[in-house]
Amino acid sequence: MSSTLNLETAGGHRKTGHHITKAAVIGSGVMGCGIAAHLANAGIPCLLLDIVPTSLTPEEVKAGLTLESPKVRNRLASAAVAGLPGAGSATLYRPLFAERITPGNIEDHLHQLKEADWIIEVVTERLDIKQQILALIESLRKPSAFVSTNTSGISINAMAQNRSEDFRRHFLGTHFFNPPRHMKLLEIIPGSDTDPGVTAFMTEFCQRRLGKGVVLAKDTPNFIANRIGTYGLLVTLREMLAGGYTVEEVDAVTGPVLGRPKSATFRTLDLVGIDTFLHVARNVSDHVPDGAEKDIFTVPDVMLELVSRGWTGEKGGQGFYKKIKGENGSQILSLNLSTMEYHPAGKVKASSLEAAKAAKGIRSKIRAFLGTEDRYSALGWNVLKQVLIYAAEKLGEIADSIQDIDHAMKWGFNWELGPFEMWDLMGLVKTVQRMEEEGLTVPVWVKAWIAAGNESFYQVREGGTFHYFKGEYRGVEEKPEHISLQALKAQSRNMIIRSNSGANLIDIGDGVACLEFSSPNNAIGADILSMISQSVEEVRANYRGLVIANEGRNFCVGANLMLMLMEAQSGEWDEIDEMITQFQSSMMKLKRLEKPVVAAPHRMTLGGGVEACLPADRILFQAETYFGLVETGVGLIPAGGGCKETVLQISGRHPDRDSDMQREINKAFEMIAMAKTSSSGHEALEMYGRRHDAVLMNPDYRIYEAKQAVLALERAGYTPPRPGRARVSGRDGRAVLQMGALGMKHSGYISDYDYLIASKLAGILTGGDVPAGTVVSEQYLLDLEREAFLSLIGEAKTQQRMQHMLAKGKPLRN
């Protein structure tokens, strides 16, 4: 079975002759350990070094160890690595990837840097200490090795002072955002002497192998994202104090209604750490020459007071918010900045917020919020206008491209739209006029751009997307490996082959079509099933193959649960039977299509989303794919072919009649019965993958790589799979599964109703009431699925579970 698709030899890597097969990280703190873990995720062996401890722990004394014991000398890095598997999804894709990290210390193991192709310094944020470490690295690195520093704002050129020319040519900044696994942004900061070829290679490598969104930043304080993000937070705090807004009111305004994360302003500060934020803000204030900008980055006294009290956020137990436990459960309190006292956090209601909530789509939400005049939309505008102007003022200083600035804010701060995209959405010309009427100074280049007849920074037209660059429109640089369905649809309606309310069939070039789900949450309903059938017919007649992928937040959250519940509560059993039959039929059409089909799921891929992938000839899992048949969580069992495909795969791995496949059946039963979801694409591959399936690191390359897989299958002379038949374990196997479930019920792990569902599932996975070793057809297994589903959806307890999930977003135990 494949694991990670190797893209290292593609593109620029062949041309430059550069390569990275082994890395080293110096510093095993949160960031250093996280970076080492992500290198391990990408299949890169990594040496992780830290200082030698100067004292023994009580446990080490008790064990008779000394300061010379290797276990003591390696303690810091070893403890960091040992903690990685337990950290789960925050660090490693699979716990066993920790084996790719070798812990050590900088006294005994520094000589091993000679073996590393990339050495990353991640020590404390002090220039003098970083310079000392870089001097040590230079004395040992091989001439071809890349060296980078992970810093949030210290000058790259200052660090490289007194280093050799060869070192400086291979040295640059690589600012990972925390946590490195989950945060897409990587700011690459070349020094004044960095070889452009090194910068190009590292950009390509980090995009492909590490899956990062790379932006090129200039060597200025805090680079791009932290520079603008910190400015925005300080502006927000000042507007809050000036307007008398509460903590809750500010977070209500600066969250999703403006295309920002739910953590908004103050929850974000609590998560980051208020003391950490102060350090980042001071870095700008201390290093910018302009007095006005120094004043902007001077932190208000109230934040200094919070830090002096130790109220630094979550790590300090309280900050702008405080969580307390009472008799009726936990309660969230918010801080009154005037009195420095906490009070119960209340919900904020306003016409502008309600207008945003009612709107569909992020762009409509922002327009609705800002277009409804009240004190909350006024706060939003007062913050936004200053952030937009600041971003425009810094163009050329922190980055040359507005696209890099927009990407940095979207990938590093999880904004839905970057500053210049937001400006376009609000209307460039009219907002500039309003800003000037309100006394703000708009940068000269923005006014010149408008005076030249331009009404936006970005423009979509035939031939692609264009953006402002040094006084003219320049085509947005997209790699051939990045196929954007949104861009294809925007450029030409001719790219849409077929369309309905829930899905599109799109021409992605070279004779390959892409089936895109577009319903709310990409939930599968009749419209998507209809488009699957239409897609099969269209591809059969006119295309070389089919990709199943989309660009939604999640690939697919499953079938339309609300519709199913409404039909059940109305007693429309024939309708439900027809829906299940149509679902099964659509999946079988995909599987029997005479052209290759490749699925490229990402993020949440649940229930029916899984069943839409399993008929494909290949599945290319994005590394962040949370994949699972979760129907038991709402009192049902998978009935779109998920159980059937699971049985077929297990049977295919055990063709011998005497082969014992019960162990695999037991594992599959537990996985589906417990509604287990993978924590990564690598775990999804382990749970559901077939021999030719693989994992992709960069989500932007999913559709391109799926298309290439389709073309490779077609060129190899593709033939569709023959109708499947499975050897099942029958009554004997079912008895084993039911015995296990009964034990869990008696132990209190599952309820009586859970046991009923498990018994239904056991009957499907073992082939029903037949002797062990019986060979059954796919349709036979599909019929078992449908019958079990229909019997369960008619139960009151299942309907209660469905209703609870829809209302609360979590399963009900009844």
PDB file of C-alpha atoms in Angstrom, residues 541-751:
ATOM      1  CA  ALA A 541     -19.376   9.304 -24.151  1.00  0.00           C
ATOM      2  CA  ASN A 542     -16.911  12.200 -24.262  1.00  0.00           C
ATOM      3  CA  TYR A 543     -14.095  12.080 -21.696  1.00  0.00           C
ATOM      4  CA  ARG A 544     -11.048  10.044 -20.749  1.00  0.00           C
ATOM      5  CA  GLY A 545     -11.928   9.796 -17.086  1.00  0.00           C
ATOM      6  CA  LEU A 546     -13.442  11.392 -13.992  1.00  0.00           C
ATOM      7  CA  VAL A 547     -12.096  13.115 -10.894  1.00  0.00           C
ATOM      8  CA  ILE A 548     -14.303  13.474  -7.798  1.00  0.00           C
ATOM      9  CA  ALA A 549     -13.140  16.537  -5.844  1.00  0.00           C
ATOM     10  CA  ASN A 550     -14.285  19.923  -4.658  1.00  0.00           C
ATOM     11  CA  GLU A 551     -12.997  23.068  -2.973  1.00  0.00           C
ATOM     12  CA  GLY A 552     -15.488  23.257  -0.114  1.00  0.00           C
ATOM     13  CA  ARG A 553     -14.334  23.597   3.465  1.00  0.00           C
ATOM     14  CA  ASN A 554     -14.961  19.847   3.749  1.00  0.00           C
ATOM     15  CA  PHE A 555     -15.241  17.219   1.029  1.00  0.00           C
ATOM     16  CA  CYS A 556     -18.609  15.863   2.222  1.00  0.00           C
ATOM     17  CA  VAL A 557     -20.286  15.549   5.624  1.00  0.00           C
ATOM     18  CA  GLY A 558     -22.492  12.672   4.478  1.00  0.00           C
ATOM     19  CA  ALA A 559     -26.034  12.248   3.234  1.00  0.00           C
ATOM     20  CA  ASN A 560     -28.732  14.869   3.789  1.00  0.00           C
ATOM     21  CA  LEU A 561     -29.716  13.891   7.324  1.00  0.00           C
ATOM     22  CA  MET A 562     -32.493  16.473   7.629  1.00  0.00           C
ATOM     23  CA  LEU A 563     -34.242  15.170   4.528  1.00  0.00           C
ATOM     24  CA  MET A 564     -34.013  11.585   5.775  1.00  0.00           C
ATOM     25  CA  LEU A 565     -35.441  12.536   9.165  1.00  0.00           C
ATOM     26  CA  MET A 566     -38.356  14.461   7.649  1.00  0.00           C
ATOM     27  CA  GLU A 567     -39.276  11.511   5.451  1.00  0.00           C
ATOM     28  CA  ALA A 568     -39.060   9.112   8.394  1.00  0.00           C
ATOM     29  CA  GLN A 569     -41.182  11.290  10.653  1.00  0.00           C
ATOM     30  CA  SER A 570     -43.776  11.484   7.868  1.00  0.00           C
ATOM     31  CA  GLY A 571     -43.735   7.708   7.442  1.00  0.00           C
ATOM     32  CA  GLU A 572     -42.633   7.954   3.810  1.00  0.00           C
ATOM     33  CA  TRP A 573     -40.946   4.550   3.816  1.00  0.00           C
ATOM     34  CA  ASP A 574     -41.202   4.035   0.060  1.00  0.00           C
ATOM     35  CA  GLU A 575     -39.508   7.388  -0.474  1.00  0.00           C
ATOM     36  CA  ILE A 576     -36.655   6.425   1.849  1.00  0.00           C
ATOM     37  CA  ASP A 577     -36.349   3.048   0.160  1.00  0.00           C
ATOM     38  CA  GLU A 578     -36.120   4.816  -3.204  1.00  0.00           C
ATOM     39  CA  MET A 579     -33.474   7.232  -1.892  1.00  0.00           C
ATOM     40  CA  ILE A 580     -31.292   4.395  -0.615  1.00  0.00           C
ATOM     41  CA  THR A 581     -31.745   2.476  -3.850  1.00  0.00           C
ATOM     42  CA  GLN A 582     -30.776   5.570  -5.854  1.00  0.00           C
ATOM     43  CA  PHE A 583     -27.718   6.123  -3.646  1.00  0.00           C
ATOM     44  CA  GLN A 584     -26.570   2.528  -4.088  1.00  0.00           C
ATOM     45  CA  SER A 585     -27.264   2.638  -7.809  1.00  0.00           C
ATOM     46  CA  SER A 586     -25.274   5.846  -8.242  1.00  0.00           C
ATOM     47  CA  MET A 587     -22.265   4.376  -6.456  1.00  0.00           C
ATOM     48  CA  MET A 588     -22.419   1.248  -8.590  1.00  0.00           C
ATOM     49  CA  LYS A 589     -22.544   3.368 -11.755  1.00  0.00           C
ATOM     50  CA  LEU A 590     -19.332   5.073 -10.664  1.00  0.00           C
ATOM     51  CA  LYS A 591     -17.725   1.723  -9.994  1.00  0.00           C
ATOM     52  CA  ARG A 592     -18.794   0.235 -13.337  1.00  0.00           C
ATOM     53  CA  LEU A 593     -17.860   3.258 -15.466  1.00  0.00           C
ATOM     54  CA  GLU A 594     -15.654   2.141 -18.360  1.00  0.00           C
ATOM     55  CA  LYS A 595     -13.338   5.104 -17.731  1.00  0.00           C
ATOM     56  CA  PRO A 596     -11.013   5.564 -14.736  1.00  0.00           C
ATOM     57  CA  VAL A 597     -12.355   7.368 -11.657  1.00  0.00           C
ATOM     58  CA  VAL A 598     -10.113   8.971  -9.015  1.00  0.00           C
ATOM     59  CA  ALA A 599     -11.411  10.547  -5.798  1.00  0.00           C
ATOM     60  CA  ALA A 600      -9.502  13.277  -3.959  1.00  0.00           C
ATOM     61  CA  PRO A 601     -11.161  13.826  -0.560  1.00  0.00           C
ATOM     62  CA  HIS A 602     -10.045  16.423   1.958  1.00  0.00           C
ATOM     63  CA  ARG A 603     -10.815  17.329   5.551  1.00  0.00           C
ATOM     64  CA  MET A 604     -14.176  15.987   6.793  1.00  0.00           C
ATOM     65  CA  THR A 605     -15.221  13.089   4.584  1.00  0.00           C
ATOM     66  CA  LEU A 606     -17.949  11.292   6.477  1.00  0.00           C
ATOM     67  CA  GLY A 607     -20.614   8.657   5.876  1.00  0.00           C
ATOM     68  CA  GLY A 608     -21.919   9.097   2.355  1.00  0.00           C
ATOM     69  CA  GLY A 609     -18.774  11.080   1.509  1.00  0.00           C
ATOM     70  CA  VAL A 610     -16.712   7.967   2.212  1.00  0.00           C
ATOM     71  CA  GLU A 611     -19.129   5.881   0.158  1.00  0.00           C
ATOM     72  CA  ALA A 612     -18.710   8.298  -2.769  1.00  0.00           C
ATOM     73  CA  CYS A 613     -14.943   7.679  -2.677  1.00  0.00           C
ATOM     74  CA  LEU A 614     -14.835   3.901  -2.231  1.00  0.00           C
ATOM     75  CA  PRO A 615     -16.093   3.063  -5.760  1.00  0.00           C
ATOM     76  CA  ALA A 616     -13.200   5.036  -7.293  1.00  0.00           C
ATOM     77  CA  ASP A 617     -10.272   3.196  -8.825  1.00  0.00           C
ATOM     78  CA  ARG A 618      -7.930   5.252  -6.687  1.00  0.00           C
ATOM     79  CA  ILE A 619      -8.278   7.524  -3.678  1.00  0.00           C
ATOM     80  CA  LEU A 620      -5.752  10.304  -3.153  1.00  0.00           C
ATOM     81  CA  PHE A 621      -6.216  11.369   0.449  1.00  0.00           C
ATOM     82  CA  GLN A 622      -5.126  14.874   1.366  1.00  0.00           C
ATOM     83  CA  ALA A 623      -2.950  14.669   4.478  1.00  0.00           C
ATOM     84  CA  GLU A 624      -5.636  16.434   6.533  1.00  0.00           C
ATOM     85  CA  THR A 625      -8.504  14.062   5.758  1.00  0.00           C
ATOM     86  CA  TYR A 626     -10.868  12.938   8.511  1.00  0.00           C
ATOM     87  CA  PHE A 627     -12.433   9.890   6.903  1.00  0.00           C
ATOM     88  CA  GLY A 628     -14.997   7.560   8.430  1.00  0.00           C
ATOM     89  CA  LEU A 629     -18.299   5.730   8.205  1.00  0.00           C
ATOM     90  CA  VAL A 630     -20.057   7.447  11.103  1.00  0.00           C
ATOM     91  CA  GLU A 631     -23.704   6.490  10.598  1.00  0.00           C
ATOM     92  CA  THR A 632     -23.978   4.562  13.868  1.00  0.00           C
ATOM     93  CA  GLY A 633     -23.603   7.912  15.633  1.00  0.00           C
ATOM     94  CA  VAL A 634     -27.120   8.767  14.453  1.00  0.00           C
ATOM     95  CA  GLY A 635     -28.548   5.301  14.993  1.00  0.00           C
ATOM     96  CA  LEU A 636     -28.083   4.036  11.423  1.00  0.00           C
ATOM     97  CA  ILE A 637     -25.638   1.884   9.474  1.00  0.00           C
ATOM     98  CA  PRO A 638     -23.855   2.744   6.197  1.00  0.00           C
ATOM     99  CA  ALA A 639     -26.202   1.856   3.339  1.00  0.00           C
ATOM    100  CA  GLY A 640     -24.595   3.428   0.276  1.00  0.00           C
ATOM    101  CA  GLY A 641     -22.140   0.595  -0.248  1.00  0.00           C
ATOM    102  CA  GLY A 642     -19.719   1.370   2.584  1.00  0.00           C
ATOM    103  CA  CYS A 643     -20.232  -1.971   4.339  1.00  0.00           C
ATOM    104  CA  LYS A 644     -20.294  -3.815   1.022  1.00  0.00           C
ATOM    105  CA  GLU A 645     -16.961  -2.326  -0.101  1.00  0.00           C
ATOM    106  CA  THR A 646     -15.400  -3.120   3.266  1.00  0.00           C
ATOM    107  CA  VAL A 647     -16.428  -6.778   2.976  1.00  0.00           C
ATOM    108  CA  LEU A 648     -15.182  -6.971  -0.629  1.00  0.00           C
ATOM    109  CA  GLN A 649     -11.771  -5.603   0.330  1.00  0.00           C
ATOM    110  CA  ILE A 650     -11.347  -8.028   3.222  1.00  0.00           C
ATOM    111  CA  SER A 651     -12.486 -10.961   1.130  1.00  0.00           C
ATOM    112  CA  GLY A 652     -10.100  -9.945  -1.653  1.00  0.00           C
ATOM    113  CA  ARG A 653      -7.196 -10.105   0.775  1.00  0.00           C
ATOM    114  CA  HIS A 654      -8.247 -13.624   1.822  1.00  0.00           C
ATOM    115  CA  PRO A 655      -8.962 -15.567  -1.381  1.00  0.00           C
ATOM    116  CA  ASP A 656      -8.184 -18.921   0.220  1.00  0.00           C
ATOM    117  CA  ARG A 657     -11.249 -20.621   1.703  1.00  0.00           C
ATOM    118  CA  ASP A 658      -9.191 -21.757   4.669  1.00  0.00           C
ATOM    119  CA  SER A 659      -7.776 -18.272   5.285  1.00  0.00           C
ATOM    120  CA  ASP A 660      -8.849 -16.719   8.581  1.00  0.00           C
ATOM    121  CA  MET A 661     -10.320 -13.305   7.836  1.00  0.00           C
ATOM    122  CA  GLN A 662     -12.213 -12.991  11.111  1.00  0.00           C
ATOM    123  CA  ARG A 663      -9.559 -10.763  12.629  1.00  0.00           C
ATOM    124  CA  GLU A 664     -10.023  -8.209   9.845  1.00  0.00           C
ATOM    125  CA  ILE A 665     -13.806  -8.486  10.078  1.00  0.00           C
ATOM    126  CA  ASN A 666     -13.566  -7.819  13.822  1.00  0.00           C
ATOM    127  CA  LYS A 667     -11.434  -4.737  13.190  1.00  0.00           C
ATOM    128  CA  ALA A 668     -13.823  -3.392  10.536  1.00  0.00           C
ATOM    129  CA  PHE A 669     -16.811  -4.062  12.776  1.00  0.00           C
ATOM    130  CA  GLU A 670     -15.260  -2.109  15.643  1.00  0.00           C
ATOM    131  CA  MET A 671     -14.261   0.725  13.312  1.00  0.00           C
ATOM    132  CA  ILE A 672     -17.751   1.181  11.840  1.00  0.00           C
ATOM    133  CA  ALA A 673     -19.712   0.368  15.004  1.00  0.00           C
ATOM    134  CA  MET A 674     -17.729   2.950  16.979  1.00  0.00           C
ATOM    135  CA  ALA A 675     -18.070   5.514  14.143  1.00  0.00           C
ATOM    136  CA  LYS A 676     -14.301   5.913  14.054  1.00  0.00           C
ATOM    137  CA  THR A 677     -12.928   8.759  11.954  1.00  0.00           C
ATOM    138  CA  SER A 678      -9.313   8.972  10.825  1.00  0.00           C
ATOM    139  CA  SER A 679      -7.164  11.714  12.340  1.00  0.00           C
ATOM    140  CA  SER A 680      -5.242  12.163   9.082  1.00  0.00           C
ATOM    141  CA  GLY A 681      -5.034  10.990   5.498  1.00  0.00           C
ATOM    142  CA  HIS A 682      -2.354   8.520   6.541  1.00  0.00           C
ATOM    143  CA  GLU A 683      -4.686   6.910   9.060  1.00  0.00           C
ATOM    144  CA  ALA A 684      -7.478   6.935   6.462  1.00  0.00           C
ATOM    145  CA  LEU A 685      -5.144   5.038   4.158  1.00  0.00           C
ATOM    146  CA  GLU A 686      -4.548   2.505   6.905  1.00  0.00           C
ATOM    147  CA  MET A 687      -8.260   2.183   7.652  1.00  0.00           C
ATOM    148  CA  TYR A 688      -9.761   2.120   4.162  1.00  0.00           C
ATOM    149  CA  GLY A 689      -6.967   2.379   1.599  1.00  0.00           C
ATOM    150  CA  ARG A 690      -6.243  -0.020  -1.220  1.00  0.00           C
ATOM    151  CA  ARG A 691      -2.901  -0.923  -2.829  1.00  0.00           C
ATOM    152  CA  HIS A 692      -2.775   2.014  -5.259  1.00  0.00           C
ATOM    153  CA  ASP A 693      -4.193   4.700  -2.951  1.00  0.00           C
ATOM    154  CA  ALA A 694      -1.887   7.431  -1.620  1.00  0.00           C
ATOM    155  CA  VAL A 695      -1.599  10.579   0.497  1.00  0.00           C
ATOM    156  CA  LEU A 696      -0.923  14.096  -0.798  1.00  0.00           C
ATOM    157  CA  MET A 697       0.718  16.741   1.374  1.00  0.00           C
ATOM    158  CA  ASN A 698      -0.311  19.943  -0.417  1.00  0.00           C
ATOM    159  CA  PRO A 699      -4.097  20.417  -0.617  1.00  0.00           C
ATOM    160  CA  ASP A 700      -3.706  22.784  -3.571  1.00  0.00           C
ATOM    161  CA  TYR A 701      -2.368  19.950  -5.739  1.00  0.00           C
ATOM    162  CA  ARG A 702      -5.204  17.478  -5.078  1.00  0.00           C
ATOM    163  CA  ILE A 703      -7.156  17.973  -8.274  1.00  0.00           C
ATOM    164  CA  TYR A 704      -4.070  18.094 -10.506  1.00  0.00           C
ATOM    165  CA  GLU A 705      -2.656  14.874  -9.055  1.00  0.00           C
ATOM    166  CA  ALA A 706      -6.042  13.157  -9.313  1.00  0.00           C
ATOM    167  CA  LYS A 707      -6.226  14.217 -12.953  1.00  0.00           C
ATOM    168  CA  GLN A 708      -2.736  12.828 -13.586  1.00  0.00           C
ATOM    169  CA  ALA A 709      -3.762   9.554 -11.964  1.00  0.00           C
ATOM    170  CA  VAL A 710      -6.797   9.358 -14.272  1.00  0.00           C
ATOM    171  CA  LEU A 711      -4.605   9.938 -17.321  1.00  0.00           C
ATOM    172  CA  ALA A 712      -2.047   7.361 -16.188  1.00  0.00           C
ATOM    173  CA  LEU A 713      -4.764   4.731 -15.740  1.00  0.00           C
ATOM    174  CA  GLU A 714      -6.263   5.571 -19.125  1.00  0.00           C
ATOM    175  CA  ARG A 715      -2.883   5.381 -20.906  1.00  0.00           C
ATOM    176  CA  ALA A 716      -2.210   2.007 -19.292  1.00  0.00           C
ATOM    177  CA  GLY A 717      -5.308   0.570 -20.985  1.00  0.00           C
ATOM    178  CA  TYR A 718      -7.875   0.881 -18.264  1.00  0.00           C
ATOM    179  CA  THR A 719     -10.532  -1.779 -17.810  1.00  0.00           C
ATOM    180  CA  PRO A 720     -13.270  -1.445 -15.173  1.00  0.00           C
ATOM    181  CA  PRO A 721     -13.399  -3.903 -12.278  1.00  0.00           C
ATOM    182  CA  ARG A 722     -15.507  -6.976 -12.799  1.00  0.00           C
ATOM    183  CA  PRO A 723     -18.629  -7.447 -10.661  1.00  0.00           C
ATOM    184  CA  GLY A 724     -17.375  -8.298  -7.204  1.00  0.00           C
ATOM    185  CA  ARG A 725     -18.076 -11.387  -5.165  1.00  0.00           C
ATOM    186  CA  ALA A 726     -17.141 -11.803  -1.532  1.00  0.00           C
ATOM    187  CA  ARG A 727     -16.522 -14.815   0.635  1.00  0.00           C
ATOM    188  CA  VAL A 728     -18.214 -14.113   3.987  1.00  0.00           C
ATOM    189  CA  SER A 729     -17.845 -15.526   7.474  1.00  0.00           C
ATOM    190  CA  GLY A 730     -21.603 -16.113   7.829  1.00  0.00           C
ATOM    191  CA  ARG A 731     -23.390 -17.142  11.005  1.00  0.00           C
ATOM    192  CA  ASP A 732     -20.191 -18.133  12.802  1.00  0.00           C
ATOM    193  CA  GLY A 733     -18.581 -14.756  12.164  1.00  0.00           C
ATOM    194  CA  ARG A 734     -21.717 -12.911  13.193  1.00  0.00           C
ATOM    195  CA  ALA A 735     -21.806 -14.822  16.486  1.00  0.00           C
ATOM    196  CA  VAL A 736     -18.228 -13.708  17.212  1.00  0.00           C
ATOM    197  CA  LEU A 737     -19.116 -10.058  16.578  1.00  0.00           C
ATOM    198  CA  GLN A 738     -22.308 -10.216  18.610  1.00  0.00           C
ATOM    199  CA  MET A 739     -20.480 -11.864  21.486  1.00  0.00           C
ATOM    200  CA  GLY A 740     -18.022  -8.958  21.576  1.00  0.00           C
ATOM    201  CA  ALA A 741     -20.828  -6.397  21.421  1.00  0.00           C
ATOM    202  CA  LEU A 742     -22.722  -8.209  24.182  1.00  0.00           C
ATOM    203  CA  GLY A 743     -19.662  -8.026  26.401  1.00  0.00           C
ATOM    204  CA  MET A 744     -19.458  -4.269  25.837  1.00  0.00           C
ATOM    205  CA  LYS A 745     -23.154  -3.910  26.700  1.00  0.00           C
ATOM    206  CA  HIS A 746     -22.778  -5.870  29.940  1.00  0.00           C
ATOM    207  CA  SER A 747     -19.733  -3.733  30.835  1.00  0.00           C
ATOM    208  CA  GLY A 748     -21.728  -0.546  30.341  1.00  0.00           C
ATOM    209  CA  TYR A 749     -19.730   0.705  27.345  1.00  0.00           C
ATOM    210  CA  ILE A 750     -22.738   0.611  25.025  1.00  0.00           C
ATOM    211  CA  SER A 751     -26.500   0.865  25.546  1.00  0.00           C
TER     212      SER A 751
END
